[in-house]
């Protein structure tokens, strides 16, 4: 068993060595291939570099040749420019000489013309001296004629101005007269208009006053009629109230009569049965600390001593007195013959006082 294991391990070890050798040989082959590829690429790069250097050398040589040619061309151009400058200088010198000659000829011509002018002027002076007296005489005559003509024109102009001034004054006086007449006419029209306006205003004010007077009269009649109607109504109300109070007093008296009859029968019944009838008798009669007795709270009488409407003069005082009278009629009542101002809110009997 151990032998087999050792044999297998040896075999595996040999296989590992073989695989390692194969791997190393493969790596070496790959390195050789890479080296070969690098060498080829380096040769290509060297070839490209040599080609570029040859190209640059050729271009440099061409540039040198072109520079030499340019120098030759520039030299030829300089020679041509120098030749042109020489030609221009020669032409300039020639033109200068020609201008000098021309100026000299012109100066000589001017000198000749000046000489001619001097001769002509000398002749004119001689002629002027001979004609000076005639010219002076002619000038004096012309001056006198001009003075007379100017004097006449000035005089005519002054006459014309004076005439125009007189005409303007006449026209101005006429215009002023017309303007004054127009202003007077306008003022008269304005006065007539103001008078008409004042008359119309006066008529309007009179009409307004008349209208107001009529309205006031109508209002006074209406107020008088209303006051009379109020007085009639107040009298009717007082009369109706008096009748109502009279009827109420009659009813109260009848009630009191019935009460006294009832109280008498009750007292008699109580006496017959031997009961105390003193409180009942006190309740039916008036007296100090004994109750109201036969006097009922609802029994009222009218105070007829109040002044009537005929004793008043104005409608306003009449209305005021009527109101006060109605109020007193309601408040001034007689309780068992005694005047009281207390308001009585019930007309029912309060009952016995025990």
mmCIF file of C-alpha atoms in Angstrom:
data_model
loop_
_atom_site.group_PDB
_atom_site.id
_atom_site.type_symbol
_atom_site.label_atom_id
_atom_site.label_comp_id
_atom_site.label_asym_id
_atom_site.label_seq_id
_atom_site.Cartn_x
_atom_site.Cartn_y
_atom_site.Cartn_z
ATOM 1 C CA UNK A 1 0.000 0.000 0.000
ATOM 2 C CA UNK A 2 2.808 2.390 0.896
ATOM 3 C CA UNK A 3 4.607 1.476 -2.275
ATOM 4 C CA UNK A 4 1.586 2.374 -4.309
ATOM 5 C CA UNK A 5 1.268 5.672 -2.511
ATOM 6 C CA UNK A 6 4.973 6.421 -3.028
ATOM 7 C CA UNK A 7 4.738 5.380 -6.636
ATOM 8 C CA UNK A 8 1.767 7.633 -7.187
ATOM 9 C CA UNK A 9 3.499 10.529 -5.482
ATOM 10 C CA UNK A 10 6.640 10.022 -7.567
ATOM 11 C CA UNK A 11 4.528 9.859 -10.652
ATOM 12 C CA UNK A 12 2.723 13.032 -9.660
ATOM 13 C CA UNK A 13 6.059 14.704 -8.929
ATOM 14 C CA UNK A 14 7.367 13.734 -12.347
ATOM 15 C CA UNK A 15 4.220 15.033 -13.962
ATOM 16 C CA UNK A 16 4.582 18.299 -12.081
ATOM 17 C CA UNK A 17 8.199 18.620 -13.270
ATOM 18 C CA UNK A 18 7.120 17.831 -16.805
ATOM 19 C CA UNK A 19 4.335 20.383 -16.597
ATOM 20 C CA UNK A 20 6.743 22.965 -15.135
ATOM 21 C CA UNK A 21 9.229 22.340 -17.969
ATOM 22 C CA UNK A 22 6.459 22.640 -20.525
ATOM 23 C CA UNK A 23 5.299 25.850 -18.888
ATOM 24 C CA UNK A 24 8.857 27.208 -18.839
ATOM 25 C CA UNK A 25 9.372 26.235 -22.487
ATOM 26 C CA UNK A 26 6.032 27.841 -23.384
ATOM 27 C CA UNK A 27 6.977 31.009 -21.551
ATOM 28 C CA UNK A 28 10.382 30.997 -23.284
ATOM 29 C CA UNK A 29 8.713 30.548 -26.649
ATOM 30 C CA UNK A 30 6.380 33.431 -25.850
ATOM 31 C CA UNK A 31 9.327 35.565 -24.788
ATOM 32 C CA UNK A 32 11.167 34.696 -27.993
ATOM 33 C CA UNK A 33 8.098 35.623 -30.015
ATOM 34 C CA UNK A 34 7.770 38.887 -28.124
ATOM 35 C CA UNK A 35 11.464 39.609 -28.608
ATOM 36 C CA UNK A 36 11.143 38.877 -32.324
ATOM 37 C CA UNK A 37 8.094 41.146 -32.567
ATOM 38 C CA UNK A 38 9.921 43.867 -30.632
ATOM 39 C CA UNK A 39 12.944 43.522 -32.882
ATOM 40 C CA UNK A 40 10.790 43.813 -35.985
ATOM 41 C CA UNK A 41 8.995 46.816 -34.582
ATOM 42 C CA UNK A 42 12.312 48.405 -33.621
ATOM 43 C CA UNK A 43 13.629 47.843 -37.127
ATOM 44 C CA UNK A 44 10.451 49.392 -38.514
ATOM 45 C CA UNK A 45 10.851 52.376 -36.206
ATOM 46 C CA UNK A 46 14.504 52.729 -37.216
ATOM 47 C CA UNK A 47 13.497 52.592 -40.860
ATOM 48 C CA UNK A 48 10.803 55.217 -40.269
ATOM 49 C CA UNK A 49 13.317 57.380 -38.394
ATOM 50 C CA UNK A 50 15.869 57.046 -41.205
ATOM 51 C CA UNK A 51 13.196 57.904 -43.776
ATOM 52 C CA UNK A 52 12.153 60.950 -41.757
ATOM 53 C CA UNK A 53 15.773 62.047 -41.393
ATOM 54 C CA UNK A 54 16.355 61.694 -45.126
ATOM 55 C CA UNK A 55 13.147 63.604 -45.759
ATOM 56 C CA UNK A 56 14.174 66.334 -43.336
ATOM 57 C CA UNK A 57 17.643 66.505 -44.885
ATOM 58 C CA UNK A 58 16.087 66.809 -48.317
ATOM 59 C CA UNK A 59 13.686 69.489 -47.113
ATOM 60 C CA UNK A 60 16.545 71.326 -45.425
ATOM 61 C CA UNK A 61 18.569 71.161 -48.611
ATOM 62 C CA UNK A 62 15.587 72.383 -50.595
ATOM 63 C CA UNK A 63 15.139 75.192 -48.091
ATOM 64 C CA UNK A 64 18.799 76.142 -48.406
ATOM 65 C CA UNK A 65 18.512 76.120 -52.172
ATOM 66 C CA UNK A 66 15.341 78.218 -51.960
ATOM 67 C CA UNK A 67 17.065 80.650 -49.625
ATOM 68 C CA UNK A 68 19.924 81.015 -52.062
ATOM 69 C CA UNK A 69 17.451 81.588 -54.864
ATOM 70 C CA UNK A 70 15.614 84.148 -52.765
ATOM 71 C CA UNK A 71 18.833 85.990 -52.125
ATOM 72 C CA UNK A 72 19.572 86.009 -55.829
ATOM 73 C CA UNK A 73 16.036 87.259 -56.548
ATOM 74 C CA UNK A 74 16.359 89.941 -53.889
ATOM 75 C CA UNK A 75 19.673 90.965 -55.346
ATOM 76 C CA UNK A 76 18.109 91.270 -58.791
ATOM 77 C CA UNK A 77 15.214 93.281 -57.286
ATOM 78 C CA UNK A 78 17.674 95.580 -55.529
ATOM 79 C CA UNK A 79 19.537 96.106 -58.753
ATOM 80 C CA UNK A 80 16.290 96.906 -60.546
ATOM 81 C CA UNK A 81 15.272 99.330 -57.785
ATOM 82 C CA UNK A 82 18.670 101.010 -57.927
ATOM 83 C CA UNK A 83 18.332 101.303 -61.682
ATOM 84 C CA UNK A 84 14.877 102.828 -61.287
ATOM 85 C CA UNK A 85 16.205 105.221 -58.648
ATOM 86 C CA UNK A 86 18.977 106.304 -60.983
ATOM 87 C CA UNK A 87 16.461 106.838 -63.762
ATOM 88 C CA UNK A 88 14.118 108.750 -61.416
ATOM 89 C CA UNK A 89 16.997 110.913 -60.159
ATOM 90 C CA UNK A 90 18.022 111.705 -63.705
ATOM 91 C CA UNK A 91 14.440 112.566 -64.634
ATOM 92 C CA UNK A 92 14.098 114.656 -61.473
ATOM 93 C CA UNK A 93 17.247 116.578 -62.289
ATOM 94 C CA UNK A 94 16.026 117.128 -65.815
ATOM 95 C CA UNK A 95 12.623 118.338 -64.593
ATOM 96 C CA UNK A 96 14.294 120.668 -62.099
ATOM 97 C CA UNK A 97 16.392 122.175 -64.828
ATOM 98 C CA UNK A 98 13.345 122.588 -67.034
ATOM 99 C CA UNK A 99 11.389 124.258 -64.177
ATOM 100 C CA UNK A 100 14.262 126.633 -63.527
ATOM 101 C CA UNK A 101 14.396 127.549 -67.198
ATOM 102 C CA UNK A 102 10.634 128.034 -67.288
ATOM 103 C CA UNK A 103 10.663 130.221 -64.174
ATOM 104 C CA UNK A 104 13.424 132.299 -65.684
ATOM 105 C CA UNK A 105 11.381 132.783 -68.854
ATOM 106 C CA UNK A 106 8.301 133.705 -66.806
ATOM 107 C CA UNK A 107 10.298 136.226 -64.777
ATOM 108 C CA UNK A 108 11.552 137.824 -67.959
ATOM 109 C CA UNK A 109 7.992 137.979 -69.312
ATOM 110 C CA UNK A 110 6.758 139.593 -66.072
ATOM 111 C CA UNK A 111 9.550 142.139 -66.248
ATOM 112 C CA UNK A 112 8.533 142.982 -69.782
ATOM 113 C CA UNK A 113 4.853 143.275 -68.804
ATOM 114 C CA UNK A 114 5.736 145.514 -65.845
ATOM 115 C CA UNK A 115 7.724 147.720 -68.141
ATOM 116 C CA UNK A 116 4.752 147.990 -70.466
ATOM 117 C CA UNK A 117 2.430 148.792 -67.540
ATOM 118 C CA UNK A 118 4.749 151.517 -66.300
ATOM 119 C CA UNK A 119 4.832 153.060 -69.720
ATOM 120 C CA UNK A 120 1.026 152.875 -69.975
ATOM 121 C CA UNK A 121 0.575 154.441 -66.548
ATOM 122 C CA UNK A 122 2.933 157.251 -67.368
ATOM 123 C CA UNK A 123 0.911 157.962 -70.476
ATOM 124 C CA UNK A 124 -2.318 157.846 -68.463
ATOM 125 C CA UNK A 125 -0.917 160.289 -65.916
ATOM 126 C CA UNK A 126 -0.068 162.660 -68.634
ATOM 127 C CA UNK A 127 -3.579 162.371 -70.090
ATOM 128 C CA UNK A 128 -5.122 162.702 -66.596
ATOM 129 C CA UNK A 129 -3.318 165.941 -65.923
ATOM 130 C CA UNK A 130 -4.755 167.365 -69.100
ATOM 131 C CA UNK A 131 -8.326 166.141 -68.321
ATOM 132 C CA UNK A 132 -8.322 166.983 -64.575
ATOM 133 C CA UNK A 133 -9.918 170.413 -64.959
ATOM 134 C CA UNK A 134 -12.702 169.067 -67.179
ATOM 135 C CA UNK A 135 -13.316 166.266 -64.720
ATOM 136 C CA UNK A 136 -13.495 168.709 -61.771
ATOM 137 C CA UNK A 137 -15.962 170.931 -63.600
ATOM 138 C CA UNK A 138 -18.085 167.941 -64.515
ATOM 139 C CA UNK A 139 -17.968 166.685 -60.913
ATOM 140 C CA UNK A 140 -19.066 170.039 -59.466
ATOM 141 C CA UNK A 141 -21.972 170.293 -61.888
ATOM 142 C CA UNK A 142 -23.026 166.731 -61.111
ATOM 143 C CA UNK A 143 -22.804 167.431 -57.372
ATOM 144 C CA UNK A 144 -24.964 170.548 -57.652
ATOM 145 C CA UNK A 145 -27.530 168.706 -59.745
ATOM 146 C CA UNK A 146 -27.568 165.837 -57.227
ATOM 147 C CA UNK A 147 -28.024 168.288 -54.309
ATOM 148 C CA UNK A 148 -30.946 169.991 -56.029
ATOM 149 C CA UNK A 149 -32.499 166.641 -56.869
ATOM 150 C CA UNK A 150 -32.067 165.381 -53.289
ATOM 151 C CA UNK A 151 -33.526 168.605 -51.890
ATOM 152 C CA UNK A 152 -36.554 168.323 -54.106
ATOM 153 C CA UNK A 153 -37.052 164.650 -53.203
ATOM 154 C CA UNK A 154 -36.725 165.466 -49.487
ATOM 155 C CA UNK A 155 -39.283 168.271 -49.788
ATOM 156 C CA UNK A 156 -41.697 166.022 -51.698
ATOM 157 C CA UNK A 157 -41.240 163.298 -49.099
ATOM 158 C CA UNK A 158 -41.957 165.712 -46.237
ATOM 159 C CA UNK A 159 -45.091 166.951 -47.991
ATOM 160 C CA UNK A 160 -46.211 163.371 -48.500
ATOM 161 C CA UNK A 161 -45.568 162.522 -44.841
ATOM 162 C CA UNK A 162 -47.507 165.597 -43.662
ATOM 163 C CA UNK A 163 -50.396 164.683 -45.949
ATOM 164 C CA UNK A 164 -50.414 161.093 -44.664
ATOM 165 C CA UNK A 165 -50.344 162.370 -41.060
ATOM 166 C CA UNK A 166 -53.322 164.629 -41.713
ATOM 167 C CA UNK A 167 -55.221 161.782 -43.368
ATOM 168 C CA UNK A 168 -54.391 159.469 -40.465
ATOM 169 C CA UNK A 169 -55.601 162.070 -37.953
ATOM 170 C CA UNK A 170 -58.874 162.500 -39.819
ATOM 171 C CA UNK A 171 -59.345 158.727 -40.051
ATOM 172 C CA UNK A 172 -58.476 158.302 -36.370
ATOM 173 C CA UNK A 173 -60.977 160.998 -35.340
ATOM 174 C CA UNK A 174 -63.655 159.317 -37.446
ATOM 175 C CA UNK A 175 -62.871 155.878 -35.996
ATOM 176 C CA UNK A 176 -62.916 157.270 -32.459
ATOM 177 C CA UNK A 177 -66.271 158.927 -33.069
ATOM 178 C CA UNK A 178 -67.699 155.678 -34.438
ATOM 179 C CA UNK A 179 -66.241 153.708 -31.527
ATOM 180 C CA UNK A 180 -67.788 156.119 -29.008
ATOM 181 C CA UNK A 181 -71.145 155.840 -30.749
ATOM 182 C CA UNK A 182 -70.895 152.036 -30.735
ATOM 183 C CA UNK A 183 -69.932 152.030 -27.053
ATOM 184 C CA UNK A 184 -72.871 154.297 -26.215
ATOM 185 C CA UNK A 185 -75.192 152.050 -28.192
ATOM 186 C CA UNK A 186 -73.824 148.943 -26.413
ATOM 187 C CA UNK A 187 -74.163 150.668 -23.044
ATOM 188 C CA UNK A 188 -77.768 151.610 -23.828
ATOM 189 C CA UNK A 189 -78.484 148.005 -24.819
ATOM 190 C CA UNK A 190 -76.910 146.775 -21.582
ATOM 191 C CA UNK A 191 -78.959 149.272 -19.547
ATOM 192 C CA UNK A 192 -82.144 148.153 -21.297
ATOM 193 C CA UNK A 193 -81.194 144.517 -20.643
ATOM 194 C CA UNK A 194 -80.507 145.208 -16.960
ATOM 195 C CA UNK A 195 -83.796 147.087 -16.625
ATOM 196 C CA UNK A 196 -85.653 144.207 -18.280
ATOM 197 C CA UNK A 197 -83.848 141.696 -16.047
ATOM 198 C CA UNK A 198 -84.653 143.723 -12.929
ATOM 199 C CA UNK A 199 -88.300 143.994 -13.982
ATOM 200 C CA UNK A 200 -88.436 140.254 -14.622
ATOM 201 C CA UNK A 201 -86.761 139.591 -11.271
ATOM 202 C CA UNK A 202 -89.204 141.920 -9.519
ATOM 203 C CA UNK A 203 -92.146 140.198 -11.184
ATOM 204 C CA UNK A 204 -90.727 136.799 -10.229
ATOM 205 C CA UNK A 205 -90.195 137.894 -6.619
ATOM 206 C CA UNK A 206 -93.721 139.318 -6.455
ATOM 207 C CA UNK A 207 -95.090 136.088 -7.883
ATOM 208 C CA UNK A 208 -93.071 134.090 -5.341
ATOM 209 C CA UNK A 209 -94.294 136.308 -2.511
ATOM 210 C CA UNK A 210 -97.894 135.963 -3.706
ATOM 211 C CA UNK A 211 -97.486 132.219 -3.976
ATOM 212 C CA UNK A 212 -95.952 131.998 -0.499
ATOM 213 C CA UNK A 213 -98.748 134.174 0.913
ATOM 214 C CA UNK A 214 -101.372 131.944 -0.681
ATOM 215 C CA UNK A 215 -99.594 128.855 0.621
ATOM 216 C CA UNK A 216 -99.413 130.330 4.120
ATOM 217 C CA UNK A 217 -103.099 131.296 4.003
ATOM 218 C CA UNK A 218 -104.014 127.825 2.824
ATOM 219 C CA UNK A 219 -101.802 126.292 5.517
ATOM 220 C CA UNK A 220 -103.370 128.513 8.191
ATOM 221 C CA UNK A 221 -106.863 127.546 6.989
ATOM 222 C CA UNK A 222 -105.853 123.904 7.006
ATOM 223 C CA UNK A 223 -104.375 124.199 10.503
ATOM 224 C CA UNK A 224 -107.474 126.055 11.722
ATOM 225 C CA UNK A 225 -109.701 123.381 10.251
ATOM 226 C CA UNK A 226 -107.580 120.630 11.798
ATOM 227 C CA UNK A 227 -107.671 122.384 15.188
ATOM 228 C CA UNK A 228 -111.451 122.695 14.968
ATOM 229 C CA UNK A 229 -111.713 119.020 14.047
ATOM 230 C CA UNK A 230 -109.446 118.150 16.974
ATOM 231 C CA UNK A 231 -111.558 120.238 19.344
ATOM 232 C CA UNK A 232 -114.752 118.548 18.137
ATOM 233 C CA UNK A 233 -113.142 115.128 18.475
ATOM 234 C CA UNK A 234 -111.826 116.010 21.947
ATOM 235 C CA UNK A 235 -115.305 117.124 23.038
ATOM 236 C CA UNK A 236 -116.773 113.913 21.671
ATOM 237 C CA UNK A 237 -114.131 111.865 23.476
ATOM 238 C CA UNK A 238 -114.770 113.716 26.771
ATOM 239 C CA UNK A 239 -118.492 113.271 26.380
ATOM 240 C CA UNK A 240 -118.085 109.560 25.652
ATOM 241 C CA UNK A 241 -115.703 109.198 28.599
ATOM 242 C CA UNK A 242 -118.134 111.003 30.926
ATOM 243 C CA UNK A 243 -120.948 108.746 29.771
ATOM 244 C CA UNK A 244 -118.753 105.671 30.300
ATOM 245 C CA UNK A 245 -117.800 106.821 33.817
ATOM 246 C CA UNK A 246 -121.451 107.600 34.617
ATOM 247 C CA UNK A 247 -122.518 104.151 33.478
ATOM 248 C CA UNK A 248 -119.668 102.613 35.440
ATOM 249 C CA UNK A 249 -120.737 104.503 38.588
ATOM 250 C CA UNK A 250 -124.272 103.258 38.121
ATOM 251 C CA UNK A 251 -123.000 99.709 37.864
ATOM 252 C CA UNK A 252 -120.844 100.216 40.961
ATOM 253 C CA UNK A 253 -123.826 101.591 42.912
ATOM 254 C CA UNK A 254 -125.896 98.592 41.870
ATOM 255 C CA UNK A 255 -123.059 96.306 42.924
ATOM 256 C CA UNK A 256 -122.799 98.128 46.258
ATOM 257 C CA UNK A 257 -126.528 97.739 46.775
ATOM 258 C CA UNK A 258 -126.311 94.020 46.095
ATOM 259 C CA UNK A 259 -123.316 93.786 48.429
ATOM 260 C CA UNK A 260 -125.097 95.591 51.262
ATOM 261 C CA UNK A 261 -128.095 93.335 50.832
ATOM 262 C CA UNK A 262 -125.879 90.272 50.863
ATOM 263 C CA UNK A 263 -123.870 91.570 53.855
ATOM 264 C CA UNK A 264 -127.083 92.292 55.798
ATOM 265 C CA UNK A 265 -128.395 88.806 55.195
ATOM 266 C CA UNK A 266 -125.036 87.297 56.217
ATOM 267 C CA UNK A 267 -124.937 89.394 59.403
ATOM 268 C CA UNK A 268 -128.512 88.462 60.275
ATOM 269 C CA UNK A 269 -127.753 84.796 59.691
ATOM 270 C CA UNK A 270 -124.643 85.015 61.879
ATOM 271 C CA UNK A 271 -126.561 86.798 64.641
ATOM 272 C CA UNK A 272 -129.244 84.132 64.505
ATOM 273 C CA UNK A 273 -126.612 81.452 64.935
ATOM 274 C CA UNK A 274 -124.894 83.311 67.792
ATOM 275 C CA UNK A 275 -121.705 84.214 66.014
ATOM 276 C CA UNK A 276 -119.553 87.355 66.344
ATOM 277 C CA UNK A 277 -120.726 89.809 63.687
ATOM 278 C CA UNK A 278 -118.574 92.754 64.773
ATOM 279 C CA UNK A 279 -115.974 92.323 61.982
ATOM 280 C CA UNK A 280 -118.714 92.004 59.422
ATOM 281 C CA UNK A 281 -120.393 95.169 60.609
ATOM 282 C CA UNK A 282 -117.069 97.010 60.560
ATOM 283 C CA UNK A 283 -116.457 95.776 57.027
ATOM 284 C CA UNK A 284 -119.765 97.165 55.876
ATOM 285 C CA UNK A 285 -119.135 100.648 57.346
ATOM 286 C CA UNK A 286 -116.288 103.156 56.910
ATOM 287 C CA UNK A 287 -114.226 104.229 59.873
ATOM 288 C CA UNK A 288 -110.705 104.510 61.320
ATOM 289 C CA UNK A 289 -108.811 101.186 61.216
ATOM 290 C CA UNK A 290 -111.939 99.336 60.251
ATOM 291 C CA UNK A 291 -111.621 98.922 56.444
ATOM 292 C CA UNK A 292 -113.285 100.545 53.490
ATOM 293 C CA UNK A 293 -116.851 99.824 54.456
ATOM 294 C CA UNK A 294 -119.434 100.573 51.830
ATOM 295 C CA UNK A 295 -117.054 102.836 49.901
ATOM 296 C CA UNK A 296 -115.840 100.850 46.907
ATOM 297 C CA UNK A 297 -112.422 101.510 45.324
ATOM 298 C CA UNK A 298 -113.931 101.557 41.869
ATOM 299 C CA UNK A 299 -116.503 104.241 42.680
ATOM 300 C CA UNK A 300 -115.252 107.421 41.015
ATOM 301 C CA UNK A 301 -116.718 110.837 40.310
ATOM 302 C CA UNK A 302 -115.751 113.399 37.700
ATOM 303 C CA UNK A 303 -114.305 116.734 38.779
ATOM 304 C CA UNK A 304 -116.493 119.066 36.755
ATOM 305 C CA UNK A 305 -114.768 122.210 38.070
ATOM 306 C CA UNK A 306 -112.063 121.907 35.387
ATOM 307 C CA UNK A 307 -111.955 124.911 32.996
ATOM 308 C CA UNK A 308 -113.607 124.417 29.614
ATOM 309 C CA UNK A 309 -112.242 125.079 26.149
ATOM 310 C CA UNK A 310 -114.166 128.338 25.787
ATOM 311 C CA UNK A 311 -111.891 130.001 28.325
ATOM 312 C CA UNK A 312 -108.814 129.628 26.048
ATOM 313 C CA UNK A 313 -107.910 131.870 23.171
ATOM 314 C CA UNK A 314 -105.393 130.009 20.984
ATOM 315 C CA UNK A 315 -105.707 126.596 19.357
ATOM 316 C CA UNK A 316 -102.436 125.402 20.811
ATOM 317 C CA UNK A 317 -103.427 126.229 24.424
ATOM 318 C CA UNK A 318 -106.812 124.588 23.781
ATOM 319 C CA UNK A 319 -105.187 121.364 22.625
ATOM 320 C CA UNK A 320 -102.802 121.390 25.599
ATOM 321 C CA UNK A 321 -105.630 121.997 28.089
ATOM 322 C CA UNK A 322 -107.730 119.267 26.474
ATOM 323 C CA UNK A 323 -104.929 116.776 26.932
ATOM 324 C CA UNK A 324 -104.369 117.879 30.543
ATOM 325 C CA UNK A 325 -108.126 117.719 31.201
ATOM 326 C CA UNK A 326 -108.369 114.186 29.822
ATOM 327 C CA UNK A 327 -105.448 113.160 32.003
ATOM 328 C CA UNK A 328 -107.041 114.675 35.105
ATOM 329 C CA UNK A 329 -110.356 113.038 34.267
ATOM 330 C CA UNK A 330 -108.575 109.688 34.327
ATOM 331 C CA UNK A 331 -106.577 110.387 37.499
ATOM 332 C CA UNK A 332 -108.791 112.658 39.650
ATOM 333 C CA UNK A 333 -111.346 110.320 41.171
ATOM 334 C CA UNK A 334 -113.422 110.463 44.305
ATOM 335 C CA UNK A 335 -113.098 107.537 46.669
ATOM 336 C CA UNK A 336 -116.111 107.712 49.061
ATOM 337 C CA UNK A 337 -116.274 111.480 48.520
ATOM 338 C CA UNK A 338 -112.504 112.032 49.020
ATOM 339 C CA UNK A 339 -110.360 113.319 46.097
ATOM 340 C CA UNK A 340 -107.371 111.131 45.291
ATOM 341 C CA UNK A 341 -104.694 111.261 42.536
ATOM 342 C CA UNK A 342 -103.840 107.563 42.679
ATOM 343 C CA UNK A 343 -104.411 105.449 39.599
ATOM 344 C CA UNK A 344 -107.007 102.701 40.093
ATOM 345 C CA UNK A 345 -106.318 99.671 37.950
ATOM 346 C CA UNK A 346 -109.310 97.531 39.018
ATOM 347 C CA UNK A 347 -113.046 97.873 39.382
ATOM 348 C CA UNK A 348 -113.573 94.670 41.436
ATOM 349 C CA UNK A 349 -114.391 94.616 45.119
ATOM 350 C CA UNK A 350 -111.542 93.674 47.435
ATOM 351 C CA UNK A 351 -113.804 91.855 49.961
ATOM 352 C CA UNK A 352 -114.115 91.984 53.737
ATOM 353 C CA UNK A 353 -111.379 93.168 56.068
ATOM 354 C CA UNK A 354 -111.185 90.937 59.129
#
